[in-house]
Each structure stands twice: as C-alpha cells, then as structure tokens.
XYZ file of C-alpha atoms in Angstrom:
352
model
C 0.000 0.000 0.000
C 2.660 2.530 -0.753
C 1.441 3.681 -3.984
C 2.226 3.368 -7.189
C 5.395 1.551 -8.566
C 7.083 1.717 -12.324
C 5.768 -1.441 -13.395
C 2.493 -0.439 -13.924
C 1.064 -1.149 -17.544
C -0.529 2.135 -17.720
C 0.037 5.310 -15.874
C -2.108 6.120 -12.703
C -3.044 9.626 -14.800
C -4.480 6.942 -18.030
C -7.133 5.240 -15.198
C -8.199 9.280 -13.945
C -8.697 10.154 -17.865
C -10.822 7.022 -18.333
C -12.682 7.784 -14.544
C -13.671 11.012 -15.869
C -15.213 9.799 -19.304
C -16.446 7.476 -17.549
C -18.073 9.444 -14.619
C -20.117 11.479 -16.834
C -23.836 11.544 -16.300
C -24.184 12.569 -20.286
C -22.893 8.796 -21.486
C -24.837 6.020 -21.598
C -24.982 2.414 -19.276
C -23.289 0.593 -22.284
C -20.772 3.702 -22.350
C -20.066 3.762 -18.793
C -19.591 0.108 -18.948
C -17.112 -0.500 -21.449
C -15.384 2.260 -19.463
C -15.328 0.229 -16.411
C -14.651 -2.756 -18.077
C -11.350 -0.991 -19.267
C -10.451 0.504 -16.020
C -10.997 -3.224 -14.603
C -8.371 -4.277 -16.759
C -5.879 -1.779 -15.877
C -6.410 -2.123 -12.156
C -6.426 -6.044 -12.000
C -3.646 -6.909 -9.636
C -3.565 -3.022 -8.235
C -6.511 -1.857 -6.771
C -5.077 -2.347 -3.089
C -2.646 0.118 -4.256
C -5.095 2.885 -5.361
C -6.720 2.996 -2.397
C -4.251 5.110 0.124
C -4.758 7.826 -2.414
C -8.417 9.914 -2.178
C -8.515 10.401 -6.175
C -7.774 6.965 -6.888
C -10.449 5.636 -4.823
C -12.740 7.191 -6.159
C -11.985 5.508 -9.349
C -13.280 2.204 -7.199
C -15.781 3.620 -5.954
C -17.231 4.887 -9.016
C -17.490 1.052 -10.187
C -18.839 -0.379 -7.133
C -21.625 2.710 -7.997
C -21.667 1.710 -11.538
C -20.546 -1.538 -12.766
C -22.316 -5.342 -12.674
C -22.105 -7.924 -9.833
C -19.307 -8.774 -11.675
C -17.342 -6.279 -11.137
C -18.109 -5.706 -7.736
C -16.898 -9.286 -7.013
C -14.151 -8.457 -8.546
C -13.254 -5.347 -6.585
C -14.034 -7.403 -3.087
C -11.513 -10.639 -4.179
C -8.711 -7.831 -4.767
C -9.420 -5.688 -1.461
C -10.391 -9.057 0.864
C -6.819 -9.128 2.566
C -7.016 -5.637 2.820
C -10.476 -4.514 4.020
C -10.131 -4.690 7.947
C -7.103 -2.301 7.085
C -8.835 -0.370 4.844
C -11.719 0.520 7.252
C -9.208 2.068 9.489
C -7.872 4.346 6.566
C -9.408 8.080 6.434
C -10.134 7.284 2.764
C -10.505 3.630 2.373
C -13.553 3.607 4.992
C -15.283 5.594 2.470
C -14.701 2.418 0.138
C -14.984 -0.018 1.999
C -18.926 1.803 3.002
C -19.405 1.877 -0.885
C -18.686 -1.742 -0.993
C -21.664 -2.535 1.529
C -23.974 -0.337 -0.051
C -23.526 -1.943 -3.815
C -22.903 -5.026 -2.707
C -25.474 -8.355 -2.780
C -26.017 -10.077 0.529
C -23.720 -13.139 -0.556
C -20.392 -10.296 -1.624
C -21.537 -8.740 1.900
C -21.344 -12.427 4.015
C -17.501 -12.264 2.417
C -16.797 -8.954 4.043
C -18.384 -9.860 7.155
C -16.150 -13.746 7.214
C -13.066 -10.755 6.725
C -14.280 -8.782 9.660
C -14.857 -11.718 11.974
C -12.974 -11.149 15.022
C -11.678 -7.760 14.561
C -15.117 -5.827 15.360
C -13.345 -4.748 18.276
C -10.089 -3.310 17.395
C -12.168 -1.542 14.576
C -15.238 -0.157 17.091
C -12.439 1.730 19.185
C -11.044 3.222 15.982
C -11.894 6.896 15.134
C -12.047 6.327 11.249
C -13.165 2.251 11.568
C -16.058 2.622 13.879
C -18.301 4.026 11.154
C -17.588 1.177 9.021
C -18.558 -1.176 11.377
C -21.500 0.839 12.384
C -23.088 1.124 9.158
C -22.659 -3.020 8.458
C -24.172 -3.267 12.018
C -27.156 -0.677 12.040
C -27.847 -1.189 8.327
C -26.817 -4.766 6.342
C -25.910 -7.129 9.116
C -28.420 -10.315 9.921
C -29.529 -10.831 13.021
C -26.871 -13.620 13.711
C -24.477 -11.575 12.537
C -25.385 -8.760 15.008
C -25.231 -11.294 17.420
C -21.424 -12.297 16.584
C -20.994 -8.951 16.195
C -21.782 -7.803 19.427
C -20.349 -11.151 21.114
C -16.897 -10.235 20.185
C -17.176 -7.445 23.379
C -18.464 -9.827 25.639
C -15.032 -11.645 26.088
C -12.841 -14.446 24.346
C -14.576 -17.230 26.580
C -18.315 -16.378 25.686
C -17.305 -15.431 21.763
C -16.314 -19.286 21.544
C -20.342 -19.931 21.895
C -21.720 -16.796 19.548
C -23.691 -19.199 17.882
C -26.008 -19.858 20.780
C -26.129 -16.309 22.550
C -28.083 -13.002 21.575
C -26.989 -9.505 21.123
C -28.562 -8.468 24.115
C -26.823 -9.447 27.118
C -30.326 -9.588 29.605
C -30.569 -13.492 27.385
C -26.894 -13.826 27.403
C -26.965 -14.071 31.788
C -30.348 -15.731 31.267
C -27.549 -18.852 30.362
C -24.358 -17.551 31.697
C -25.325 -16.005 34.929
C -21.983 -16.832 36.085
C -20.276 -14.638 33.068
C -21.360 -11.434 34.213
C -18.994 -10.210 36.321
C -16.647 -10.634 33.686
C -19.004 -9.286 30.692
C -19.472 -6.109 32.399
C -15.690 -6.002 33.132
C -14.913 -6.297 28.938
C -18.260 -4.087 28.628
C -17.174 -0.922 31.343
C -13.617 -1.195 29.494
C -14.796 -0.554 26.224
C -17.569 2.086 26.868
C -14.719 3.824 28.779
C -12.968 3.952 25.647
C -15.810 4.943 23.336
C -16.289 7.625 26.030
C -13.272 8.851 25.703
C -12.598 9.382 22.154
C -15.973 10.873 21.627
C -17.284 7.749 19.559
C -20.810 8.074 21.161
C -22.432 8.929 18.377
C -23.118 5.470 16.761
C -25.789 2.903 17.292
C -23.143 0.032 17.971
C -21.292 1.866 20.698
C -25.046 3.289 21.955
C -25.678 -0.326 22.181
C -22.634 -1.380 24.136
C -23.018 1.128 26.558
C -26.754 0.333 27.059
C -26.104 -3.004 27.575
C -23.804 -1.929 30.255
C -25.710 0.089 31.859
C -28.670 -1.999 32.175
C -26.875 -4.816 34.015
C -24.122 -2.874 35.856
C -25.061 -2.178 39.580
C -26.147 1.876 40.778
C -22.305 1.910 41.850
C -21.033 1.239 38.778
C -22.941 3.398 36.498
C -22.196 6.113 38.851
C -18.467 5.410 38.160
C -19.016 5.116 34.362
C -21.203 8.862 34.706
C -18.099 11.431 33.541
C -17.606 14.957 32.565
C -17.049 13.759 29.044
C -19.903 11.485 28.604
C -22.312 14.090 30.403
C -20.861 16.688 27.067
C -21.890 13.738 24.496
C -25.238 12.613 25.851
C -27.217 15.700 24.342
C -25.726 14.896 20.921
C -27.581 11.209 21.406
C -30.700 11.790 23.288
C -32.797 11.206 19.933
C -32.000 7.710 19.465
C -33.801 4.994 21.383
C -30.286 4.030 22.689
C -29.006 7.231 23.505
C -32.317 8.043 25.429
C -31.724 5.010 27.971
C -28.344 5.620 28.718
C -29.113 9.560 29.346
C -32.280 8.777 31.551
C -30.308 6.292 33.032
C -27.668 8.711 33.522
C -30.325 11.039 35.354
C -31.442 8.805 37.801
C -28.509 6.937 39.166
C -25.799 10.012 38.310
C -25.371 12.718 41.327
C -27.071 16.033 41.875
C -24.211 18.190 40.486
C -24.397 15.237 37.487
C -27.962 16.261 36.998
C -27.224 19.736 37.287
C -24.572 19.367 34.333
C -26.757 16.904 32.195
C -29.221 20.114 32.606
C -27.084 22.739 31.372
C -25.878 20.802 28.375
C -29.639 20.172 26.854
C -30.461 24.350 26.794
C -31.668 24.958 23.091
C -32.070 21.784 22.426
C -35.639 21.250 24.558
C -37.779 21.505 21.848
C -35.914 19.025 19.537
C -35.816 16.832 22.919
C -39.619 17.520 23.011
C -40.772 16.341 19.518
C -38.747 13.917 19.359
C -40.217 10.178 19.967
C -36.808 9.357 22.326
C -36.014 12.725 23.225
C -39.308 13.391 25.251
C -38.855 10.499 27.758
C -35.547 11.811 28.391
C -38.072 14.812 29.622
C -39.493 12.942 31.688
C -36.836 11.367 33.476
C -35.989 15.134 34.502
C -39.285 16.578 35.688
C -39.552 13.129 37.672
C -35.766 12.513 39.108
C -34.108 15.973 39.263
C -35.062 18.202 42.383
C -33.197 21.385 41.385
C -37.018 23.129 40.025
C -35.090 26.245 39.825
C -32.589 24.020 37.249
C -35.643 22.670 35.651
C -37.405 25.833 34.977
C -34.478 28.087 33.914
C -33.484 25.536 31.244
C -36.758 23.368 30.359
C -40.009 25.272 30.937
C -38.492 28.746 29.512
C -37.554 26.846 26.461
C -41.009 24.634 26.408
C -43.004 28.050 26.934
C -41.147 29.779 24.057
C -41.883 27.323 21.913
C -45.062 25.766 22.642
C -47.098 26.168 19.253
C -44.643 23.784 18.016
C -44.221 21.155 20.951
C -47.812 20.886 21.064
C -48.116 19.995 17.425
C -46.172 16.136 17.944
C -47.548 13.662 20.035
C -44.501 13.326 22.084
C -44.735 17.005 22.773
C -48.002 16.457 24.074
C -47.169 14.027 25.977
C -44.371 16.011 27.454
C -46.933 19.102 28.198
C -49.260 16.611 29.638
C -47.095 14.858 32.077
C -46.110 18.575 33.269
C -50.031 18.884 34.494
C -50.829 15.234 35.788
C -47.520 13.448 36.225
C -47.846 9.828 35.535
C -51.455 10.221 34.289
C -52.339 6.559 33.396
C -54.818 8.195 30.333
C -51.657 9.263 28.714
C -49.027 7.020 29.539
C -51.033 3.196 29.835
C -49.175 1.829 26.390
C -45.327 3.046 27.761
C -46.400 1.293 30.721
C -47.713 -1.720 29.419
C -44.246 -2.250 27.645
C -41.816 -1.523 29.943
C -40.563 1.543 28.813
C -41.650 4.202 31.607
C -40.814 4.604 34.903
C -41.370 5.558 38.444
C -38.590 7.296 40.784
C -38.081 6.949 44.387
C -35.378 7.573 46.955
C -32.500 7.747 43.859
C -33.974 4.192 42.361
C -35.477 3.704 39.332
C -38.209 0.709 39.393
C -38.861 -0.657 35.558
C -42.575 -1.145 34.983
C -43.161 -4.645 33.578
C-alpha cells in the first residue's frame, strides 16, 4: 500500500482520464460500462494500491456505484486481505462503506467472514467505527449482530456466539456466572468509546446500554463522567441514547444532573418532539429536584416554543405529564411495555 510503482502497464493519470469519461452523467450504461470494463483491466492486480490515495479511490468507488455484480466481485476478491485495514484508513472507509452499499447479501457475508474477530479493534477506531456501524445498524443479519456484538463480551463467551443473543439480559439468562466478567470487557470498552468521543453510533449506543442496564447503581455512577455528560445531548434522539441519558439522570449525582441540565439548553424543543427525546423529559421533571434548574433551562424553552411542541404527540405528551404526572390516560401503552418509569429515593423501578 505505498502507492504506485514503475511497473504499472498504464500510468495512474491513463485510469483518472478514463474515470472522468467514464463518470459522466451525459454517457450512456453501455458507455459507462465498457469504461469500467477498461479501467478493470488496468487495475487487475492493483486496486489495493489505489486505495491510500483519495482520487484513486474514487476511481473504485465509481465502479462499485456503476458496474455489474461482476465487477463488484471483482473489486471485493482484490481488497479481501485488505479490508479490515482499509476501514481504518481516512479514505478507504469511504470504500470499503461503498462496498456494503452496492454489494449483494452473498459479496456482503464475504466482508463480514473478513471482519470476523476484529469488530473490536475496529469499534475503538476513530475512522473504523463508522464502518462497522453502518454493516451493524444497516446490512448485518440478526446472527451476525449477534457475533458482532459477542466479540465485546469476552474471548470465553465469543467461543459460543452461535447460541447467545446480542442483548446481554438473554446472554446471563444462560451464563449467569459470566457477568462479572461481561461487564468487566463491557465498562472497558464504553470507557474507551467515552473517551474518544465515539458516542455517536448505534453500535457503541448499544454497548453502553447493555452496560448500563446490568451494571449495579455503583457502577454506572463510576461510568457517569464529565465527558460522557458533554456527548449525551448529541444522542438523546435515538432509542439508545435516550436510555443511557435517563439512566444517567437517575442513578448520576445532583451536580451530574445539574450538568446533564445545562448541556440540553436549546435543544428542549428538539428533545420535546422527538419520539426518544421526550422520555428523556421525563426522566428530569420526575428525578431531578433542582425546580429552579428545571425551569431556567426546560419550561423557559417549552413556553417559548409551545405552538410547536404541542403539534407532535410526544410534545403532548411532554406538556401533559407537566399537568398530571404519571397520568395513566396518557401514559397506559409506555407502561404496558416496559418503557416508563417511576422514581423513588434515587432508584429507578422498571414497569413490567
């Protein structure tokens, strides 16, 4: 991967002259494809080597967009050895994304076999995590989710992927004994994803959810930082992000609270109409006792806006819990599947 060396048959310039006839939205499919069809002969042998340089991978990229099955296949036998580091490079991920997206599920089940067992090298990369978060979130099956999310549960329990689950509440329904040592692995890498600022994708949402949902009051506590209190507001909106933030609220400290507060000014009424955002609301009106807090940061920004927030149902929802909190007219369904809440004494009780 160093570039490109003298023996090419053709100059790197040639393949750019033929990308750019080849690019062009005025020529035709048959056009296009002869183009690629060239290019593929040109590159066989060398396409690792075009991909360390942003131009040049564009040139792939342009016939994963464009060309057959064929010549996708094609482009994943030459980059197979090289994907995992690929996915780390700040312009191979960008391939190695256009490769999922164009490719057919059976090209896709190679990639994954080239992933297996580096998911978590890759998740605590700043370039690689969005690779494996878009396979993840968007093309993986559910048992490869599963082995997925295995590989952060330890070496011992990735030996039996093929009989756990991808959330860990089934995984101790088997292993009770594992989970000291799950939530070990688990704390260690949501630490890490913490601390880079890698927050903001499902897969490490998940991880840290799982943690959290297990761990004891202690050690969420411990896990509750300056830096994850600065990310949460840039996650509230997804149904992942929304648990570990309310989760954050009720077991994290007053002065936690008090910080989680300050971070979500100007973003209430996003937080309002929002169908994960609002229960993060709610967690706040119910667990945090600084009103003064609450009303300098929430009910300012919920009174400015309040045409809007009324016009959602989550909005409503929010506005209505505000006059009859816990109101079983408005919140029976949330009940009925677990999702809300009651808060007592700095303990949050799951309604089942």
């Amino acid at each position: 991967s160093s570039g490109i060396n003298a023996e090419w048959p053709l100059r790197p310039g040639k393949i750019k002259k033929v990308w750019e006839k080849a690019r062009k939205n005025t020529i035709s499919k048959a056009e296009k494809l002869e183009y690629i069809i060239e290019l593929k002969g040109m590159m066989k042998g060398k396409v690792e080597s075009l991909m360390f340089k942003h131009d040049l991978a564009r040139v792939v990229q342009m016939i994963l967009k464009h060309g057959t099955s064929e010549h996708n296949d094609f482009i994943i036998e030459e980059l197979k050895p090289h994907i995992v580091e690929l996915s780390k490079s700040k312009y191979g991920k960008f391939t190695v994304n256009c490769m999922l997206k164009n490719s057919t599920k059976a090209q896709r089940n190679t990639m994954f076999r080239c992933f297996t067992g580096n998911f978590k090298k890759l998740a605590v990369h700043a370039d690689a995590v969005s690779v494996v978060d878009t396979f993840y979130n968007e093309y993986a099956t559910s048992n490869q989710r599963t082995e997925i999310i295995t590989e952060f549960y330890g070496k011992d329990l990735y030996l039996y992927r093929d009989l756990l689950s991808e959330h860990l509440s089934k995984v101790l329904e088997s292993h009770p004994q594992k989970k000291d040592s799950i939530l070990a692995e688990l704390h260690k890498f949501s630490t890490v994803f913490i601390d880079k600022g890698l927050t903001g994708y499902i897969i490490t949402q998940h991880l840290i959810l799982q943690y959290v949902l297990h761990a004891s009051a202690e050690q969420i506590h411990e896990l509750i930082s300056d830096k994850l209190i600065e990310q949460l507001v840039n996650f509230v909106h997804t149904k992942e992000g929304s648990k570990i933030t309310m989760r954050s609220i009720w077991f994290g400290s007053a002065k936690h609270r008090k910080n989680i507060l300050k971070t979500f000014k100007g973003h209430v009424k996003d937080m309002c109409t929002n169908e994960n955002g609002y229960l993060v609301l709610l967690a706040v009106f119910d667990a945090v006792d600084d009103t003064v807090m609450v009303r300098k940061v929430i009910l300012s920004e919920i009174l400015e806006n309040l045409d809007t927030i009324v016009m959602s149902s989550s909005g409503r929802s929010v506005i209505n819990y505000l006059l009859q909190p816990r109101g079983k007219q408005w919140y029976q369904r949330r009940v009925a599947v677990g999702t809300f809440f009651f808060f007592h004494s700095f303990k949050c009780y799951l309604i089942k």
